[in-house]
Structures are given as C-alpha cells and as structure tokens.
PDB file of C-alpha atoms in Angstrom:
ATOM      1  CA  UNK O   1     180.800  33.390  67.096  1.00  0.00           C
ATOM      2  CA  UNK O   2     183.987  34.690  69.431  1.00  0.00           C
ATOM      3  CA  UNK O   3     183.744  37.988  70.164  1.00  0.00           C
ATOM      4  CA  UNK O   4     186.658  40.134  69.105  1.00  0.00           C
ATOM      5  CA  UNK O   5     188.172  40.855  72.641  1.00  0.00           C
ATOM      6  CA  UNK O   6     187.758  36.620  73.128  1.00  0.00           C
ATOM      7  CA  UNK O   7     190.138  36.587  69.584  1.00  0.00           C
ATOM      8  CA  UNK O   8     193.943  35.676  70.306  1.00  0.00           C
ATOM      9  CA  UNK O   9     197.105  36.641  67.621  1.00  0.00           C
ATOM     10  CA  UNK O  10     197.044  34.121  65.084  1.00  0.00           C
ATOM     11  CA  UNK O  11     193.225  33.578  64.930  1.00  0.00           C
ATOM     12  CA  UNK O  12     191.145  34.358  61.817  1.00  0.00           C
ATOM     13  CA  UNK O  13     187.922  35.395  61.334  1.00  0.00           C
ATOM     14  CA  UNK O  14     185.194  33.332  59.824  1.00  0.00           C
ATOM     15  CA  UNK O  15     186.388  33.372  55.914  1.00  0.00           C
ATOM     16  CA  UNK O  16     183.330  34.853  53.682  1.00  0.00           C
ATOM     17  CA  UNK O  17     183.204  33.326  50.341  1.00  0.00           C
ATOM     18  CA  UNK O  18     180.859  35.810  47.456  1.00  0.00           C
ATOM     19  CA  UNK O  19     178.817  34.955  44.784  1.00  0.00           C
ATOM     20  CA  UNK O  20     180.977  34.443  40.982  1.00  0.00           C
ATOM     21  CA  UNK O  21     181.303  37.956  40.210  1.00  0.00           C
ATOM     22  CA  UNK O  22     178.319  38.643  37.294  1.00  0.00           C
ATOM     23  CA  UNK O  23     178.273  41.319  35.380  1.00  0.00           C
ATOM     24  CA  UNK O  24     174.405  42.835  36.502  1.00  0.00           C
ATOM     25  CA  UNK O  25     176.860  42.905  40.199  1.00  0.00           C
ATOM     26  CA  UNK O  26     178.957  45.264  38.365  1.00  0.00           C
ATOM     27  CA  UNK O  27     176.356  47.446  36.778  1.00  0.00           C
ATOM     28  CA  UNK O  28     174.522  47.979  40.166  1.00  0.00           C
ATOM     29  CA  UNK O  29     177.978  49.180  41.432  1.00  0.00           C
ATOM     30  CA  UNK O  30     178.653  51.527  38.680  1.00  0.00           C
ATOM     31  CA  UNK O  31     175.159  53.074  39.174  1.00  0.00           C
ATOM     32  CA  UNK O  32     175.942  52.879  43.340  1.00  0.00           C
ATOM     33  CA  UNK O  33     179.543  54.241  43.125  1.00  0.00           C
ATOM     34  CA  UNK O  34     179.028  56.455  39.899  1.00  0.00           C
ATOM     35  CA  UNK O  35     181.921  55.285  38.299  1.00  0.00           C
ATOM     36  CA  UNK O  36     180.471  53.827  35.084  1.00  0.00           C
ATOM     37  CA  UNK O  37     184.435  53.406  33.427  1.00  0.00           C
ATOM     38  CA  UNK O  38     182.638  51.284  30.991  1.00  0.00           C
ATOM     39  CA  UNK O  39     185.970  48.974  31.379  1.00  0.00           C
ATOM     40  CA  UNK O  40     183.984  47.465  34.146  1.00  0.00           C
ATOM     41  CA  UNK O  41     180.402  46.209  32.435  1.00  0.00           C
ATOM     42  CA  UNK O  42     181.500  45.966  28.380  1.00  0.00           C
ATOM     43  CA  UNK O  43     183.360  43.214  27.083  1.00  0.00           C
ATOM     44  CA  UNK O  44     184.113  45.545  23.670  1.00  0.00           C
ATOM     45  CA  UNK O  45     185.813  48.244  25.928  1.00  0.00           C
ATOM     46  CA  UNK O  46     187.769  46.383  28.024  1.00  0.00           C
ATOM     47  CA  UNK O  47     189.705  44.724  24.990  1.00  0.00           C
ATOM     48  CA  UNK O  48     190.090  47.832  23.476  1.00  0.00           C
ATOM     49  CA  UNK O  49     192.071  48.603  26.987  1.00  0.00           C
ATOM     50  CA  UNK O  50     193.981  45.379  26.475  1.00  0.00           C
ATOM     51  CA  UNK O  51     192.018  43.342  29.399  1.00  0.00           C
ATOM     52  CA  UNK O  52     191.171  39.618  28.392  1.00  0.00           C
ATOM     53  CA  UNK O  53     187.743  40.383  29.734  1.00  0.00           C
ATOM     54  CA  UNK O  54     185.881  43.321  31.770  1.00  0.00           C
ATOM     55  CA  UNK O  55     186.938  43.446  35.335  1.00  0.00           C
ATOM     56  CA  UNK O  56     185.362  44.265  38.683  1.00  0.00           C
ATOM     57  CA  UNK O  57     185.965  47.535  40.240  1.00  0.00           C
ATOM     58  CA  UNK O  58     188.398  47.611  42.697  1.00  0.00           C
ATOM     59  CA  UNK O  59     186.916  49.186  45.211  1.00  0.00           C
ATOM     60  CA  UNK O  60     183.937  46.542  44.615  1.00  0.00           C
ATOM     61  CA  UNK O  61     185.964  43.873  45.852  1.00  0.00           C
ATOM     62  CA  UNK O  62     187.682  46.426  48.739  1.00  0.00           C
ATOM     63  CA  UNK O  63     184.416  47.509  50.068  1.00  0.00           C
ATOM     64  CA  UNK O  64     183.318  43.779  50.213  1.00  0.00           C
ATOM     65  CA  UNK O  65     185.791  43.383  52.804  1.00  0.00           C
ATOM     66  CA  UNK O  66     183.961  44.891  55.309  1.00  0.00           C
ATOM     67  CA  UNK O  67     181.523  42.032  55.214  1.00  0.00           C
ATOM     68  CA  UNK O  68     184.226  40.362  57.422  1.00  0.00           C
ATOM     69  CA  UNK O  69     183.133  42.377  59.885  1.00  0.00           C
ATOM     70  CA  UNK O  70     179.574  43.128  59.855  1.00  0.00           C
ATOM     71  CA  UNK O  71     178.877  40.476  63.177  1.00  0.00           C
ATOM     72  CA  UNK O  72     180.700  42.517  65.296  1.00  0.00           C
ATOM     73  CA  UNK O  73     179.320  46.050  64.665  1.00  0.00           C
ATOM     74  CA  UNK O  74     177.303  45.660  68.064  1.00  0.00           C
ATOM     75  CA  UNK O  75     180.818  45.517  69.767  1.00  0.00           C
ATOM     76  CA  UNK O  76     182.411  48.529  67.326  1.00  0.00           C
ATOM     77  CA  UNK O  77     183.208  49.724  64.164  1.00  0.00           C
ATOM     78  CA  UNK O  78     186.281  49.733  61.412  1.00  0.00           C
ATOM     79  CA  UNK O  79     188.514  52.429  62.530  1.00  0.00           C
ATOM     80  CA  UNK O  80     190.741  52.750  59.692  1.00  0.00           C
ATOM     81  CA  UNK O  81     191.218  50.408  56.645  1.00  0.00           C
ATOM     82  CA  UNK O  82     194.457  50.299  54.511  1.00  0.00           C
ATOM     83  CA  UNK O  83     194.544  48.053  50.633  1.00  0.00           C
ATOM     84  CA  UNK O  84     196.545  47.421  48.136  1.00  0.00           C
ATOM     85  CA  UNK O  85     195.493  46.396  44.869  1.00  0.00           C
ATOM     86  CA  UNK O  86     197.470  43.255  43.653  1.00  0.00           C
ATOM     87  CA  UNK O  87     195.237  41.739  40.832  1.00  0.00           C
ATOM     88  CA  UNK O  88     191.996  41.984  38.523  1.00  0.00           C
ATOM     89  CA  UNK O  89     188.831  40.325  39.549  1.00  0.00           C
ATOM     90  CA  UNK O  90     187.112  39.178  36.208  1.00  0.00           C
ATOM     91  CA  UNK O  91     183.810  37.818  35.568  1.00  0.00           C
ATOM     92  CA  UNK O  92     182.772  34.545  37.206  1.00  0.00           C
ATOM     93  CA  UNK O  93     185.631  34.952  39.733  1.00  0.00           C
ATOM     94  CA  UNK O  94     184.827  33.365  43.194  1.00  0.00           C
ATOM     95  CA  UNK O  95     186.645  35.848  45.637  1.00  0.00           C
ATOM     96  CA  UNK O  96     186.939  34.396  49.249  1.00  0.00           C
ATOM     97  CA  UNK O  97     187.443  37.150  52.121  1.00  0.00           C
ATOM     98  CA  UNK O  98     189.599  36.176  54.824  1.00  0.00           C
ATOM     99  CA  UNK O  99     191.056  38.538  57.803  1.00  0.00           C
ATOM    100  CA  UNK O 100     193.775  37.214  60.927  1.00  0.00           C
ATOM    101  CA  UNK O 101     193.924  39.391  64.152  1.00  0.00           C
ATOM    102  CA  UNK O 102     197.661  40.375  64.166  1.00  0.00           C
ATOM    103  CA  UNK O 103     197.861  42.481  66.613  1.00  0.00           C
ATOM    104  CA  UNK O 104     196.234  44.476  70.259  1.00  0.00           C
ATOM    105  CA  UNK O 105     195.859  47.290  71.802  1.00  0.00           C
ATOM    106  CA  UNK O 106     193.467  48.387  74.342  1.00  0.00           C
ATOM    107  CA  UNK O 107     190.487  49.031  72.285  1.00  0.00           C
ATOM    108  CA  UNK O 108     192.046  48.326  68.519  1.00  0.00           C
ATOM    109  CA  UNK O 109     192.475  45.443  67.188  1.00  0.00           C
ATOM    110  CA  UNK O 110     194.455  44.953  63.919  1.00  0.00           C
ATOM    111  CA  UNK O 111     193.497  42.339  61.521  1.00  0.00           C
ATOM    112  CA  UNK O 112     195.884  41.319  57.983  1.00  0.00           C
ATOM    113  CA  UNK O 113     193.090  41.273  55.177  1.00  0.00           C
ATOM    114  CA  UNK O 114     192.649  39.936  51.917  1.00  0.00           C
ATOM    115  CA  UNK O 115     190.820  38.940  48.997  1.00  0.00           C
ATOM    116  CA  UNK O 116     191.857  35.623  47.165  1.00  0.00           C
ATOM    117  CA  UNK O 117     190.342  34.524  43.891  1.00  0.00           C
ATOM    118  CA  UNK O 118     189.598  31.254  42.578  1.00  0.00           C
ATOM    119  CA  UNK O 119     192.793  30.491  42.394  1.00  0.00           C
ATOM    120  CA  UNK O 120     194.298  31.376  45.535  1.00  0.00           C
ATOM    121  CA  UNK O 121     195.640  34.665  43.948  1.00  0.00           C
ATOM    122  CA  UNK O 122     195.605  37.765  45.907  1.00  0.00           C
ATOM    123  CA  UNK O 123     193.545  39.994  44.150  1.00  0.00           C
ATOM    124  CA  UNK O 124     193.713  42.727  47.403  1.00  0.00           C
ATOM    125  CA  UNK O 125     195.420  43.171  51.050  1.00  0.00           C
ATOM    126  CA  UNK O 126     195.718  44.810  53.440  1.00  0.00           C
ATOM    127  CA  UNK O 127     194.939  45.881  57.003  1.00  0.00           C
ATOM    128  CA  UNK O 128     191.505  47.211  59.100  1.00  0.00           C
ATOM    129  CA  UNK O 129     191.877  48.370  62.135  1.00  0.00           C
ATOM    130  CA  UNK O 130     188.371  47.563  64.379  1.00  0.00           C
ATOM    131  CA  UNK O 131     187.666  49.678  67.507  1.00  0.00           C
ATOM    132  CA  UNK O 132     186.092  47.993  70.417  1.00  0.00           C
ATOM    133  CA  UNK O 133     183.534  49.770  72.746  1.00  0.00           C
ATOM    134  CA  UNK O 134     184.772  50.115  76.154  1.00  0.00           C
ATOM    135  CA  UNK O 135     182.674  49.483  79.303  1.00  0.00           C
TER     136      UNK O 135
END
C-alpha cells in the first residue's frame, strides 16, 4: 500500500467491492442508525411507496465509503466529506467503492468518490477531503 503523500493526481485508491446488499445488512442499520423507514427492510412497504423492491439506506451506502480509507487512519483522518445521491441501491446489489486523488494541498488531499452498482451505475458521489499528519 502507497501512502497518501506517495499518491500522485490521477491515481486511485485500492477499489473496495461489498458484500450483495441483504436485507438482515439493512435491519442491523436501521437498529444502528435508528431510522427504521420500514421502506428500507419490507418488501410490502416499499411497493406501497412505488419502489420495485426495498432499498438500502442512503447513508448505508455513504457511510461505507469511508472504508476507502480506513488503511490510512495511522497517517490522518477524513476532514470533510461531500455526496450526492444519484440512485437506489436494492437488494442483492454489488456496490464497488472507488475514490481518485484529484487534487493537493499541504496537508489535504482531495479525492472524487463514488459508489457504482452492479451495473456500473452511480448510485453516490462525491468528494472527501483526508488530512495528513504533519511531522
């Protein structure tokens, strides 16, 4: 593994590719995050909303993001982190996690992140800003 100062523009990070989403996944979260929008763990609800299907929480898949960068919490931390939500993650989906350094500055670095299903679809994107510990 590079370290983050070693990383050039252009480079990615090591993509992370999760488990099919299941639904037990999304009824730990609901219990975790306390939001139990039952849109998100029965199949009877979500039509009734007009979904094909129940759908991950969105800040399920965001927070999962951060798994991009759990190597390189010995040299710092996630500063900031900006999304935007651009599709549904359904049941079974197969979300891979990918993040390119875009940008430098002194002790920030600022990587383009997103979420792509199955697909190739962009289910989320965005930006994370990582802070580096100076000597």
């Amino acid at each position: 593994m590079v370290a983050i100062e070693e990383l050039h523009i252009g480079d990615e990070l090591e993509d992370i590719q999760l488990e099919p989403v299941d639904r037990l996944t999304l009824i730990k979260y609901a219990g975790a995050s306390g939001d139990y929008n039952p849109i998100h763990t029965i199949d009877s609800e979500a039509a009734k909303a007009g979904l094909p299907g129940i759908i991950a929480h969105g800040m399920w898949t965001m927070g999962n993001l951060a798994k991009l960068f759990s190597s390189y919490y010995q040299e710092g931390f996630i500063q900031d982190y900006t999304i935007r939500f651009k599709g549904m993650v359904f049941l079974n989906d197969v979300i891979t996690l990918k993040a390119e350094l875009t940008e430098r500055k002194v002790s920030i670095s600022r990587f383009n992140v997103k979420a792509l299903n199955q697909n190739g679809n962009e289910v989320i994107k965005g930006e994370v800003f990582f802070y580096t510990y100076l000597d």
